[in-house]
Short mmCIF file of C-alpha atoms in Angstrom, two decimals:
data_model
loop_
_atom_site.label_atom_id
_atom_site.label_comp_id
_atom_site.label_asym_id
_atom_site.label_seq_id
_atom_site.Cartn_x
_atom_site.Cartn_y
_atom_site.Cartn_z
CA MET K 1 -23.98 -31.82 -35.89
CA THR K 2 -23.48 -32.40 -31.75
CA ALA K 3 -27.00 -32.80 -29.53
CA PRO K 4 -27.16 -28.91 -27.38
CA ASP K 5 -26.31 -30.36 -23.20
CA PRO K 6 -29.51 -30.80 -21.88
CA VAL K 7 -31.31 -27.54 -19.65
CA VAL K 8 -30.96 -28.85 -15.35
CA PRO K 9 -33.19 -27.02 -13.90
CA ALA K 10 -31.27 -25.49 -11.30
CA GLY K 11 -32.43 -25.89 -7.10
CA PRO K 12 -31.36 -26.80 -4.03
CA GLY K 13 -27.60 -27.77 -3.55
CA ALA K 14 -27.85 -27.19 -7.70
CA LEU K 15 -24.05 -26.56 -9.20
CA PRO K 16 -25.08 -23.25 -11.51
CA PRO K 17 -24.64 -24.16 -15.32
CA ARG K 18 -21.35 -24.58 -16.84
CA PRO K 19 -20.80 -21.00 -19.39
CA SER K 20 -19.25 -21.49 -22.69
CA GLY K 21 -16.38 -20.72 -24.02
CA PRO K 22 -12.88 -21.18 -22.66
CA PRO K 23 -12.24 -20.49 -19.19
CA GLY K 24 -11.07 -17.89 -17.76
CA PRO K 25 -8.03 -17.30 -15.70
CA ALA K 26 -8.34 -19.38 -11.98
CA GLY K 27 -9.30 -17.09 -9.81
CA ARG K 28 -11.75 -14.89 -11.77
CA LEU K 29 -14.72 -15.10 -13.26
CA ARG K 30 -15.43 -14.93 -17.10
CA ALA K 31 -14.78 -12.15 -18.75
CA GLU K 32 -18.99 -12.23 -20.01
CA ARG K 33 -20.29 -11.24 -16.73
CA ARG K 34 -20.68 -7.90 -16.10
CA PRO K 35 -19.73 -5.39 -13.01
CA PRO K 36 -23.39 -5.08 -10.83
CA ALA K 37 -24.02 -1.69 -9.62
CA VAL K 38 -23.75 -2.52 -6.00
CA LEU K 39 -20.05 -2.58 -7.37
CA VAL K 40 -19.48 -0.11 -10.01
CA VAL K 41 -21.36 3.03 -8.17
CA PRO K 42 -19.09 3.20 -5.13
CA ALA K 43 -16.12 2.17 -7.55
CA VAL K 44 -17.09 5.07 -9.33
CA VAL K 45 -17.32 7.42 -6.27
CA ALA K 46 -13.64 6.60 -5.37
CA ALA K 47 -12.49 6.51 -9.04
CA VAL K 48 -13.41 10.31 -8.74
CA PHE K 49 -11.92 10.72 -5.16
CA ALA K 50 -8.90 9.63 -6.75
CA LEU K 51 -9.24 11.73 -9.53
CA LEU K 52 -9.70 14.56 -8.01
CA PRO K 53 -6.34 16.06 -7.92
CA LEU K 54 -5.82 15.89 -11.63
CA GLY K 55 -8.32 17.88 -12.39
CA TYR K 56 -7.94 20.90 -9.84
CA LEU K 57 -4.56 20.96 -11.73
CA ALA K 58 -6.14 21.59 -14.46
CA VAL K 59 -8.50 23.50 -13.70
CA ARG K 60 -6.43 26.15 -11.10
CA SER K 61 -3.33 25.78 -13.25
CA LEU K 62 -5.38 27.45 -16.00
CA GLU K 63 -7.62 30.00 -14.25
CA ARG K 64 -5.83 32.93 -15.12
CA GLY K 65 -4.76 31.60 -18.31
CA PRO K 66 -2.16 29.40 -20.12
CA ALA K 67 -0.08 32.48 -20.53
CA PHE K 68 0.09 33.08 -16.82
CA ALA K 69 0.89 29.69 -16.45
CA TRP K 70 4.19 28.75 -18.53
CA GLN K 71 5.56 32.54 -17.02
CA VAL K 72 5.48 30.90 -13.39
CA VAL K 73 7.10 27.49 -14.69
CA ALA K 74 9.57 29.10 -16.97
CA ASN K 75 10.91 31.24 -14.72
CA GLU K 76 14.11 31.20 -12.67
CA ARG K 77 13.39 30.09 -9.79
CA THR K 78 11.06 26.63 -11.82
CA ALA K 79 14.37 25.67 -13.24
CA GLN K 80 16.26 26.23 -9.82
CA LEU K 81 13.59 23.61 -8.01
CA LEU K 82 13.67 21.12 -10.83
CA GLY K 83 17.39 21.71 -10.92
CA ARG K 84 17.86 20.73 -7.06
CA SER K 85 15.58 17.98 -7.04
CA LEU K 86 16.60 15.66 -10.49
CA GLY K 87 20.67 16.51 -8.75
CA LEU K 88 19.45 14.87 -5.20
CA ALA K 89 17.09 12.45 -6.99
CA ALA K 90 20.30 11.81 -9.29
CA VAL K 91 22.53 11.33 -6.23
CA VAL K 92 20.62 9.31 -4.04
CA VAL K 93 18.88 7.22 -6.60
CA THR K 94 23.16 5.96 -7.69
CA ALA K 95 24.42 5.96 -3.75
CA CYS K 96 20.38 3.35 -3.44
CA LEU K 97 21.51 1.37 -6.73
CA VAL K 98 25.30 0.75 -4.77
CA LEU K 99 23.72 0.02 -1.99
CA GLY K 100 21.23 -1.86 -2.42
CA ILE K 101 22.40 -4.00 -4.92
CA SER K 102 26.28 -5.10 -3.18
CA LEU K 103 23.86 -5.94 0.27
CA ALA K 104 21.21 -7.99 -1.67
CA TRP K 105 24.00 -10.05 -3.97
CA LEU K 106 26.16 -10.23 -0.74
CA THR K 107 22.98 -11.55 1.69
CA VAL K 108 21.26 -13.89 -1.72
CA ARG K 109 24.44 -15.14 -3.16
CA THR K 110 28.06 -15.89 -1.12
CA ALA K 111 28.68 -17.69 2.25
CA LEU K 112 28.39 -14.72 4.43
CA PRO K 113 28.25 -15.38 7.71
CA ALA K 114 24.96 -14.91 9.22
CA ALA K 115 23.06 -14.15 6.00
CA ARG K 116 19.25 -14.44 6.92
CA ALA K 117 20.60 -11.73 10.08
CA TRP K 118 21.64 -9.10 8.32
CA SER K 119 18.95 -9.13 5.15
CA VAL K 120 16.43 -8.49 8.03
CA LEU K 121 18.92 -5.44 9.42
CA VAL K 122 19.16 -3.80 6.19
CA THR K 123 15.42 -3.99 5.21
CA LEU K 124 14.68 -2.13 8.87
CA PRO K 125 14.93 1.65 7.34
CA LEU K 126 11.35 1.01 5.82
CA ALA K 127 9.90 1.60 8.57
CA VAL K 128 11.50 5.11 9.54
CA PRO K 129 10.15 7.76 8.19
CA SER K 130 12.09 9.88 6.72
CA TYR K 131 11.68 13.13 8.59
CA VAL K 132 12.40 11.55 10.99
CA ALA K 133 15.83 9.84 10.10
CA ALA K 134 16.40 13.62 8.83
CA PHE K 135 16.04 14.68 12.42
CA ALA K 136 17.98 11.93 14.15
CA TRP K 137 20.59 13.48 11.47
CA LEU K 138 20.23 17.73 11.72
CA SER K 139 20.44 16.87 15.33
CA ALA K 140 23.73 15.33 15.69
CA PHE K 141 25.15 16.51 13.19
CA PRO K 142 23.67 20.50 12.00
CA GLY K 143 26.44 21.17 9.63
CA LEU K 144 24.62 18.38 7.49
CA ALA K 145 21.48 20.76 7.04
CA GLY K 146 21.47 21.13 2.68
CA PHE K 147 21.88 19.14 0.38
CA THR K 148 24.91 17.03 1.81
CA GLY K 149 21.91 15.76 4.65
CA SER K 150 18.99 15.72 2.39
CA ALA K 151 20.99 12.87 -0.09
CA LEU K 152 22.19 11.34 3.27
CA ALA K 153 19.23 11.11 4.73
CA LEU K 154 16.56 9.79 2.15
CA THR K 155 19.24 7.86 1.59
CA LEU K 156 19.17 5.69 4.64
CA VAL K 157 15.50 5.05 4.07
CA SER K 158 15.00 4.20 0.33
CA PHE K 159 17.45 2.16 0.19
CA PRO K 160 15.57 -1.27 0.61
CA TYR K 161 13.47 -0.50 -2.42
CA VAL K 162 16.28 -1.15 -4.67
CA TYR K 163 18.06 -4.41 -1.89
CA LEU K 164 14.61 -5.99 -1.47
CA PRO K 165 13.63 -6.10 -5.29
CA VAL K 166 17.44 -7.49 -6.60
CA THR K 167 17.20 -9.74 -3.52
CA ALA K 168 13.74 -11.61 -4.86
CA SER K 169 15.37 -11.70 -8.52
CA LEU K 170 18.50 -12.68 -7.56
CA ARG K 171 16.44 -15.94 -5.93
CA GLY K 172 14.44 -16.78 -8.62
CA ALA K 173 17.57 -16.41 -10.67
CA ASP K 174 19.41 -19.08 -13.22
CA PRO K 175 22.52 -19.67 -11.00
CA ALA K 176 23.64 -22.51 -13.71
CA GLN K 177 25.43 -18.75 -15.76
CA GLU K 178 26.93 -17.51 -12.83
CA GLU K 179 28.43 -21.30 -12.32
CA VAL K 180 29.16 -21.13 -16.27
CA SER K 181 31.18 -18.32 -15.90
CA ARG K 182 33.40 -19.73 -12.82
CA SER K 183 34.29 -22.25 -14.39
CA LEU K 184 35.29 -20.44 -17.89
CA GLY K 185 37.75 -18.81 -14.87
CA ASN K 186 35.87 -15.80 -14.06
CA GLY K 187 36.29 -14.12 -10.76
CA PRO K 188 33.45 -13.62 -8.62
CA LEU K 189 33.60 -9.93 -9.66
CA ARG K 190 33.62 -10.50 -13.53
CA THR K 191 31.12 -13.09 -13.01
CA PHE K 192 29.21 -10.16 -11.24
CA LEU K 193 29.96 -7.31 -13.12
CA ARG K 194 28.69 -9.75 -16.82
CA VAL K 195 26.41 -12.40 -15.67
CA THR K 196 24.38 -11.45 -12.31
CA LEU K 197 24.09 -7.75 -12.67
CA PRO K 198 22.65 -7.95 -16.04
CA GLN K 199 19.80 -10.29 -14.73
CA VAL K 200 19.51 -8.00 -11.64
CA ARG K 201 18.86 -4.92 -14.30
CA PRO K 202 15.10 -4.80 -14.51
CA ALA K 203 14.33 -5.17 -10.83
CA ALA K 204 17.19 -2.97 -9.92
CA ALA K 205 15.22 -0.27 -12.65
CA GLY K 206 12.10 -0.61 -10.77
CA GLY K 207 13.53 0.06 -7.34
CA ALA K 208 14.94 2.84 -8.32
CA VAL K 209 12.36 4.83 -10.50
CA LEU K 210 11.20 4.04 -6.21
CA VAL K 211 13.63 5.98 -5.36
CA ALA K 212 13.08 8.46 -7.47
CA LEU K 213 9.38 8.59 -7.20
CA TYR K 214 10.16 8.61 -3.19
CA VAL K 215 12.52 11.95 -3.32
CA LEU K 216 11.00 14.00 -5.43
CA SER K 217 7.39 13.79 -3.45
CA ASP K 218 9.21 14.03 0.05
CA PHE K 219 8.69 16.93 1.92
CA GLY K 220 9.33 16.00 5.04
CA ALA K 221 13.36 15.17 4.81
CA VAL K 222 14.03 18.75 2.64
CA SER K 223 11.86 20.46 4.44
CA LEU K 224 13.64 19.75 8.08
CA MET K 225 17.14 20.40 6.68
CA ARG K 226 16.29 23.26 5.07
CA TYR K 227 16.89 22.19 0.93
CA ASP K 228 14.41 23.54 -1.76
CA THR K 229 13.23 21.06 -4.03
CA PHE K 230 9.77 21.39 -6.00
CA THR K 231 7.58 20.17 -3.21
CA ARG K 232 9.08 22.35 -0.36
CA GLY K 233 8.67 25.18 -2.94
CA ILE K 234 4.63 24.55 -3.52
CA TYR K 235 4.30 25.12 0.26
CA THR K 236 6.51 28.10 0.17
CA SER K 237 4.01 29.19 -2.41
CA TYR K 238 1.38 27.83 -1.28
CA ARG K 239 1.80 29.41 3.01
CA ALA K 240 3.29 33.48 1.03
CA SER K 241 0.70 34.10 -1.05
CA PHE K 242 -3.54 33.61 -1.30
CA ASP K 243 -3.06 32.78 -5.36
CA ARG K 244 -3.22 29.29 -5.71
CA THR K 245 -2.26 29.29 -8.92
CA PRO K 246 1.70 29.33 -9.02
CA ALA K 247 1.48 26.36 -6.81
CA ALA K 248 -0.56 24.15 -8.88
CA ALA K 249 1.69 24.69 -11.70
CA LEU K 250 4.74 23.85 -10.23
CA SER K 251 2.42 20.93 -9.18
CA VAL K 252 2.52 20.49 -12.73
CA VAL K 253 5.76 20.33 -13.65
CA LEU K 254 6.18 17.72 -10.94
CA VAL K 255 3.57 15.40 -11.95
CA VAL K 256 5.58 15.58 -15.56
CA MET K 257 8.43 14.70 -14.02
CA THR K 258 6.79 11.64 -12.43
CA VAL K 259 4.73 10.22 -15.52
CA ALA K 260 8.83 10.97 -17.61
CA LEU K 261 10.41 9.23 -14.90
CA VAL K 262 7.51 6.10 -15.13
CA ALA K 263 7.12 5.76 -19.21
CA ALA K 264 11.62 6.22 -19.37
CA GLU K 265 11.99 3.41 -16.87
CA ALA K 266 9.01 0.97 -18.83
CA ARG K 267 11.07 2.46 -22.38
CA THR K 268 14.31 1.01 -20.93
CA ARG K 269 13.14 -2.29 -19.68
CA GLY K 270 11.58 -3.24 -22.66
CA ARG K 271 10.84 -6.89 -23.54
CA ALA K 272 14.48 -7.55 -21.42
CA GLY K 273 13.80 -10.49 -19.09
CA HIS K 274 16.29 -13.36 -18.03
CA ALA K 275 14.81 -16.63 -17.24
CA ARG K 276 15.26 -20.79 -16.25
CA THR K 277 17.08 -22.59 -18.87
CA GLY K 278 16.29 -25.83 -16.96
CA SER K 279 13.39 -27.23 -16.73
CA GLY K 280 11.54 -28.63 -12.84
CA THR K 281 11.96 -27.95 -9.36
CA ALA K 282 14.15 -24.52 -9.37
CA ARG K 283 17.68 -25.77 -6.92
CA PRO K 284 19.27 -22.74 -4.64
CA ALA K 285 22.82 -21.02 -6.00
CA VAL K 286 25.93 -22.49 -3.94
CA PRO K 287 26.75 -19.52 -2.20
CA VAL K 288 30.54 -17.91 -3.79
CA PRO K 289 32.81 -18.29 -1.20
CA LEU K 290 34.34 -14.66 -0.18
CA GLY K 291 37.82 -15.92 0.96
CA PRO K 292 39.84 -12.98 2.43
CA TRP K 293 36.21 -10.42 1.55
CA CYS K 294 35.40 -12.00 4.45
CA VAL K 295 35.78 -9.34 6.87
CA PRO K 296 35.36 -7.00 4.73
CA ALA K 297 31.82 -7.95 3.24
CA LEU K 298 30.30 -8.05 7.09
CA ALA K 299 32.30 -4.56 8.07
CA TRP K 300 30.20 -3.06 4.46
CA CYS K 301 27.27 -4.73 6.36
CA ALA K 302 27.95 -3.09 9.44
CA THR K 303 29.04 0.05 8.51
CA VAL K 304 25.13 0.33 6.20
CA THR K 305 23.15 -1.13 9.69
CA ALA K 306 24.80 1.00 12.22
CA VAL K 307 23.98 4.24 9.53
CA ALA K 308 21.16 3.80 8.87
CA VAL K 309 19.33 1.88 12.07
CA LEU K 310 21.66 2.33 15.06
CA THR K 311 23.22 6.47 14.53
CA PRO K 312 19.37 7.23 14.53
CA LEU K 313 18.48 5.49 17.34
CA ALA K 314 21.07 6.59 18.92
CA THR K 315 20.19 10.01 19.09
CA LEU K 316 16.95 9.46 19.79
CA GLY K 317 17.92 7.88 22.80
CA TYR K 318 20.41 10.96 23.08
CA TRP K 319 17.77 13.43 23.22
CA LEU K 320 15.69 11.91 24.79
CA ALA K 321 18.28 11.50 27.71
CA VAL K 322 18.64 14.51 28.09
CA GLY K 323 15.04 16.36 27.83
CA ASN K 324 13.26 16.76 31.01
CA SER K 325 9.64 18.47 32.14
CA ALA K 326 10.84 21.24 30.80
CA THR K 327 11.26 20.89 27.35
CA TRP K 328 8.36 18.12 26.73
CA ASP K 329 5.14 17.36 28.15
CA PRO K 330 3.87 13.99 28.68
CA ALA K 331 0.31 14.28 28.85
CA ARG K 332 0.85 16.80 25.38
CA LEU K 333 2.81 13.50 23.85
CA LEU K 334 -0.47 10.94 25.01
CA ASP K 335 -3.04 13.94 23.62
CA THR K 336 -0.85 13.27 20.12
CA ALA K 337 -0.49 9.86 19.99
CA GLY K 338 -4.54 10.01 20.58
CA THR K 339 -4.78 11.98 17.75
CA THR K 340 -2.84 10.17 15.51
CA LEU K 341 -4.83 7.29 16.06
CA GLY K 342 -7.78 8.52 15.99
CA VAL K 343 -7.44 10.15 12.52
CA ALA K 344 -5.44 7.15 10.72
CA SER K 345 -7.46 4.72 12.55
CA ALA K 346 -10.35 6.95 10.36
CA GLY K 347 -8.00 7.70 7.58
CA ALA K 348 -7.70 3.66 7.42
CA ALA K 349 -11.25 2.84 7.40
CA LEU K 350 -12.58 5.02 4.97
CA THR K 351 -9.54 3.99 2.57
CA THR K 352 -10.39 0.46 3.21
CA LEU K 353 -14.15 1.52 2.35
CA LEU K 354 -13.65 2.43 -1.40
CA ALA K 355 -11.55 -0.12 -1.47
CA LEU K 356 -13.34 -3.25 -1.19
CA PRO K 357 -15.56 -2.17 -4.45
CA VAL K 358 -12.69 -1.58 -7.30
CA GLY K 359 -11.09 -4.65 -5.58
CA VAL K 360 -13.65 -6.85 -6.50
CA VAL K 361 -13.80 -5.38 -9.59
CA ALA K 362 -11.19 -5.59 -10.66
CA ALA K 363 -10.78 -9.69 -9.44
CA ARG K 364 -13.36 -10.60 -10.55
CA HIS K 365 -14.89 -9.00 -13.95
CA ARG K 366 -12.68 -7.81 -17.12
CA GLY K 367 -13.01 -5.33 -19.79
CA ARG K 368 -12.49 -1.75 -19.71
CA THR K 369 -15.32 -0.98 -17.16
CA ALA K 370 -12.94 -2.92 -14.32
CA GLN K 371 -9.40 -2.09 -15.37
CA LEU K 372 -10.83 1.81 -16.19
CA LEU K 373 -11.92 1.58 -12.47
CA GLU K 374 -8.44 0.57 -11.62
CA GLN K 375 -6.14 2.36 -12.97
CA SER K 376 -8.33 5.72 -12.03
CA ALA K 377 -7.71 4.32 -8.46
CA TYR K 378 -4.04 4.63 -9.32
CA ALA K 379 -3.65 7.74 -10.06
CA GLY K 380 -3.24 9.47 -6.85
CA HIS K 381 -0.04 7.12 -6.21
CA ALA K 382 2.28 9.45 -8.55
CA LEU K 383 1.40 12.68 -6.99
CA PRO K 384 2.71 14.09 -3.65
CA GLY K 385 0.90 14.83 -0.85
CA ILE K 386 1.25 18.38 -1.07
CA THR K 387 -0.37 18.27 -4.56
CA VAL K 388 -3.30 16.13 -2.82
CA ALA K 389 -3.86 18.56 -0.20
CA LEU K 390 -3.82 21.38 -2.37
CA SER K 391 -6.55 19.69 -4.41
CA LEU K 392 -8.71 19.56 -1.48
CA VAL K 393 -8.04 22.95 0.24
CA PHE K 394 -9.20 24.26 -3.29
CA PHE K 395 -11.99 21.95 -3.68
CA ALA K 396 -13.51 22.96 -0.16
CA VAL K 397 -13.43 26.43 -0.58
CA ARG K 398 -14.86 26.44 -3.80
CA TYR K 399 -17.48 23.76 -3.58
CA ALA K 400 -18.26 23.07 0.45
CA GLU K 401 -16.21 25.29 2.83
CA PRO K 402 -17.78 23.99 5.75
CA LEU K 403 -15.32 20.94 5.07
CA TYR K 404 -12.02 23.58 5.15
CA GLN K 405 -9.53 22.68 7.87
CA ALA K 406 -11.62 20.35 8.62
CA TYR K 407 -11.17 16.74 10.32
CA PRO K 408 -13.71 15.22 7.23
CA LEU K 409 -11.25 16.35 4.88
CA LEU K 410 -8.01 15.18 5.99
CA VAL K 411 -9.31 11.85 6.72
CA CYS K 412 -9.94 12.42 2.65
CA ALA K 413 -6.86 13.26 1.60
CA TYR K 414 -4.96 10.43 3.02
CA ALA K 415 -7.93 8.13 1.02
CA VAL K 416 -6.94 10.23 -2.16
CA LEU K 417 -3.30 9.09 -0.96
CA PHE K 418 -3.58 5.86 0.09
CA LEU K 419 -6.17 3.98 -1.63
CA PRO K 420 -3.68 2.24 -4.60
CA VAL K 421 -2.56 0.07 -0.88
CA ALA K 422 -6.13 -1.54 -0.06
CA VAL K 423 -6.08 -1.38 -3.38
CA ALA K 424 -3.84 -3.74 -4.05
CA ALA K 425 -4.37 -5.75 -1.16
CA THR K 426 -8.07 -5.65 -1.94
CA ARG K 427 -7.67 -7.70 -5.35
CA ALA K 428 -5.39 -10.13 -3.78
CA ALA K 429 -7.33 -11.21 -1.33
CA VAL K 430 -10.46 -11.78 -3.53
CA LEU K 431 -8.16 -13.69 -6.50
CA GLN K 432 -7.14 -15.96 -3.37
CA SER K 433 -10.40 -17.25 -2.59
CA PRO K 434 -12.29 -19.58 -5.01
CA PRO K 435 -14.85 -17.70 -7.22
CA VAL K 436 -17.40 -21.00 -7.72
CA LEU K 437 -18.56 -20.11 -4.35
CA GLU K 438 -20.03 -16.95 -5.97
CA ASP K 439 -21.55 -18.70 -8.46
CA VAL K 440 -23.22 -21.40 -6.17
CA ALA K 441 -24.59 -18.77 -4.75
CA ARG K 442 -25.82 -16.16 -7.29
CA SER K 443 -27.56 -19.76 -8.74
CA LEU K 444 -29.66 -20.28 -5.52
CA GLY K 445 -31.22 -16.96 -5.90
CA ARG K 446 -28.46 -14.85 -4.22
CA SER K 447 -28.47 -10.82 -4.59
CA PRO K 448 -25.36 -9.51 -6.11
CA LEU K 449 -24.84 -7.31 -2.43
CA ARG K 450 -26.12 -10.40 -0.51
CA VAL K 451 -22.75 -13.06 -2.00
CA LEU K 452 -20.55 -9.46 -1.58
CA ARG K 453 -21.11 -9.56 2.20
CA GLU K 454 -21.83 -13.50 2.91
CA ILE K 455 -19.47 -14.72 0.78
CA THR K 456 -16.90 -12.33 -1.06
CA VAL K 457 -15.93 -10.31 1.94
CA PRO K 458 -15.75 -13.06 4.47
CA LEU K 459 -13.69 -14.65 2.83
CA ALA K 460 -11.39 -12.03 1.38
CA ALA K 461 -11.32 -10.55 4.96
CA PRO K 462 -7.79 -11.52 6.88
CA GLY K 463 -5.95 -9.54 3.33
CA VAL K 464 -8.05 -7.10 3.48
CA ALA K 465 -7.66 -6.30 7.57
CA ALA K 466 -3.65 -6.95 6.52
CA GLY K 467 -4.46 -3.77 3.71
CA ALA K 468 -5.88 -1.77 6.38
CA ALA K 469 -2.83 -1.87 8.77
CA LEU K 470 -0.51 -1.63 6.05
CA THR K 471 -2.69 1.39 5.46
CA PHE K 472 -2.76 3.16 8.36
CA VAL K 473 1.08 2.95 8.74
CA VAL K 474 1.44 4.99 6.30
CA CYS K 475 -1.68 7.31 6.56
CA MET K 476 -0.05 7.86 10.46
CA LYS K 477 3.15 8.78 9.00
CA GLU K 478 1.74 11.02 6.52
CA LEU K 479 2.99 14.40 6.94
CA PRO K 480 2.89 16.99 4.08
CA ALA K 481 -1.55 16.85 3.51
CA THR K 482 -1.90 17.07 7.41
CA LEU K 483 -0.02 20.16 8.00
CA LEU K 484 -1.62 21.97 5.11
CA LEU K 485 -5.89 20.03 5.74
CA ARG K 486 -5.81 19.60 9.73
CA PRO K 487 -8.13 21.62 11.69
CA THR K 488 -6.67 24.60 13.55
CA GLY K 489 -4.85 23.25 16.78
CA MET K 490 -4.84 19.90 16.08
CA ASP K 491 -1.46 17.82 15.97
CA THR K 492 -0.24 14.15 14.84
CA LEU K 493 2.54 12.82 16.15
CA ALA K 494 3.93 13.52 12.50
CA THR K 495 3.51 17.42 12.31
CA ARG K 496 4.62 17.89 16.03
CA LEU K 497 8.24 16.73 15.09
CA TRP K 498 7.89 19.00 12.19
CA THR K 499 7.39 21.83 14.43
CA GLU K 500 9.42 21.07 17.07
CA THR K 501 12.53 20.11 15.03
CA GLY K 502 11.52 23.59 13.21
CA THR K 503 12.02 25.87 16.08
CA GLY K 504 15.44 24.08 16.71
CA SER K 505 14.05 22.18 20.45
CA PHE K 506 15.32 18.77 19.46
CA ALA K 507 15.00 17.68 22.90
CA ALA K 508 11.35 18.10 22.63
CA ALA K 509 10.51 16.20 19.82
CA ALA K 510 12.62 13.35 20.20
CA PRO K 511 9.72 11.97 22.08
CA TYR K 512 7.24 12.29 19.29
CA ALA K 513 9.29 10.40 16.77
CA VAL K 514 10.27 7.37 18.95
CA ALA K 515 6.97 7.73 20.04
CA LEU K 516 5.60 7.66 15.84
CA ILE K 517 8.08 4.85 15.43
CA LEU K 518 6.40 2.96 18.51
CA LEU K 519 3.01 3.01 17.26
CA ALA K 520 4.12 2.67 13.75
CA ALA K 521 5.95 -0.74 14.25
CA ILE K 522 3.05 -2.71 15.96
CA PRO K 523 1.03 -3.41 12.97
CA SER K 524 4.32 -3.56 10.81
CA TYR K 525 4.79 -6.54 13.35
CA LEU K 526 1.21 -7.90 12.99
CA LEU K 527 1.77 -7.65 8.88
CA GLY K 528 4.69 -9.04 8.92
CA ARG K 529 3.29 -12.32 11.13
CA HIS K 530 0.42 -12.53 8.59
CA ARG K 531 2.68 -12.83 5.51
CA THR K 532 4.66 -15.33 7.23
#
């Protein structure tokens, strides 16, 4: 038998005793340590916030009985909305796969001139809200209204969701397999189809699911294009009747579609993987010479950039040029911009505050409690903004009537919708700070609250701030929840743009679109500098 380790009394400057058992993963405390109440209680509050929409759907959709809910779900109108939504998602996903994979391969695997510049340009559409893209195209080409315009606008703003993960996959993939294929006499196209494409399939599938979820939850683009999908059908049902049950039942169908998409992607992905066959430092792939295909490749990149970025900007510039004081009011624009900044700041602050305890628990503790709290915080991620707004309307009317169409309720909606964004940033920031400093503070008698305030939060502050900035951007661009929950007489840049476009006042809408893009570009630029 071995003698027990000597017990060393803790004193000023002493290190904490080493816990028994194998060490935990880097950046985490041991699973044996339970999260303190100072973290669990506010994390539970955040989880309740995130789960509120699901509770609303369960209660509201069955309020008049399962038979009535089934009648709403099984009628011809619902089937039509289902076909339209799935058809639009299928077309947009297919187009995004073509654009994202082709551009990723050209900018990463080939000797494309100015590849780094092209890789930056093709990611710029991420900064353009879907309804701004829809406004730009609809105002330039009114005949695009309907399915064609909706598919075009959504494709041009969402193909980077495929491009970015495929690019990362290509940079991390083993180039030896492609080199062997070419050495056996296979040309670039055959090598791409038989070797490269299977390597990036998991990344492309993940990006495709993001695009599909984005399309199914989009409200702005399809509304401006006058194309009925589930989100527009839910909004119309909500506005057309005092009975909210049909809207809740339609929302349940949308949630089921979302869950089915995620499950299908996970099932098709399976356990497939493509690892490097060698060891040691990863080496970059040798660029594939384009030869006579160089000009068509450049033309393809230039066409995508022109259609996705330059055309909307040119359209906005045109409407700004033809507008005058009779079509838009600078004072009202400034007032609306100030309101937008104010409500987005409040939303980002509340979201970050709720995300902080969840992110710390997820980063520093393991077990069922930590896992349940983290998963609950992500509940609103798969729900469209209009469903979250309906749940909060139901809650306010039933249990908190003074909050109905009040400023705090809108801020709470932002917190429910974008809590996953802040939680992910907080968790990553806390994981990057060494937990031994917190161990030392606790060994010196510091309370959990004091450790959180003096050690954990200051060390993670840069990452938490980056998450708050990203949350601010998405709050500023949010449309459907803002339309339903804003106080009477209050407008944001997004809602004002939607209103002006709905009446065909394109010159009056353009300043709000430009202001929205410019204001969103500032924190986006700061985020880019933070990550480089």
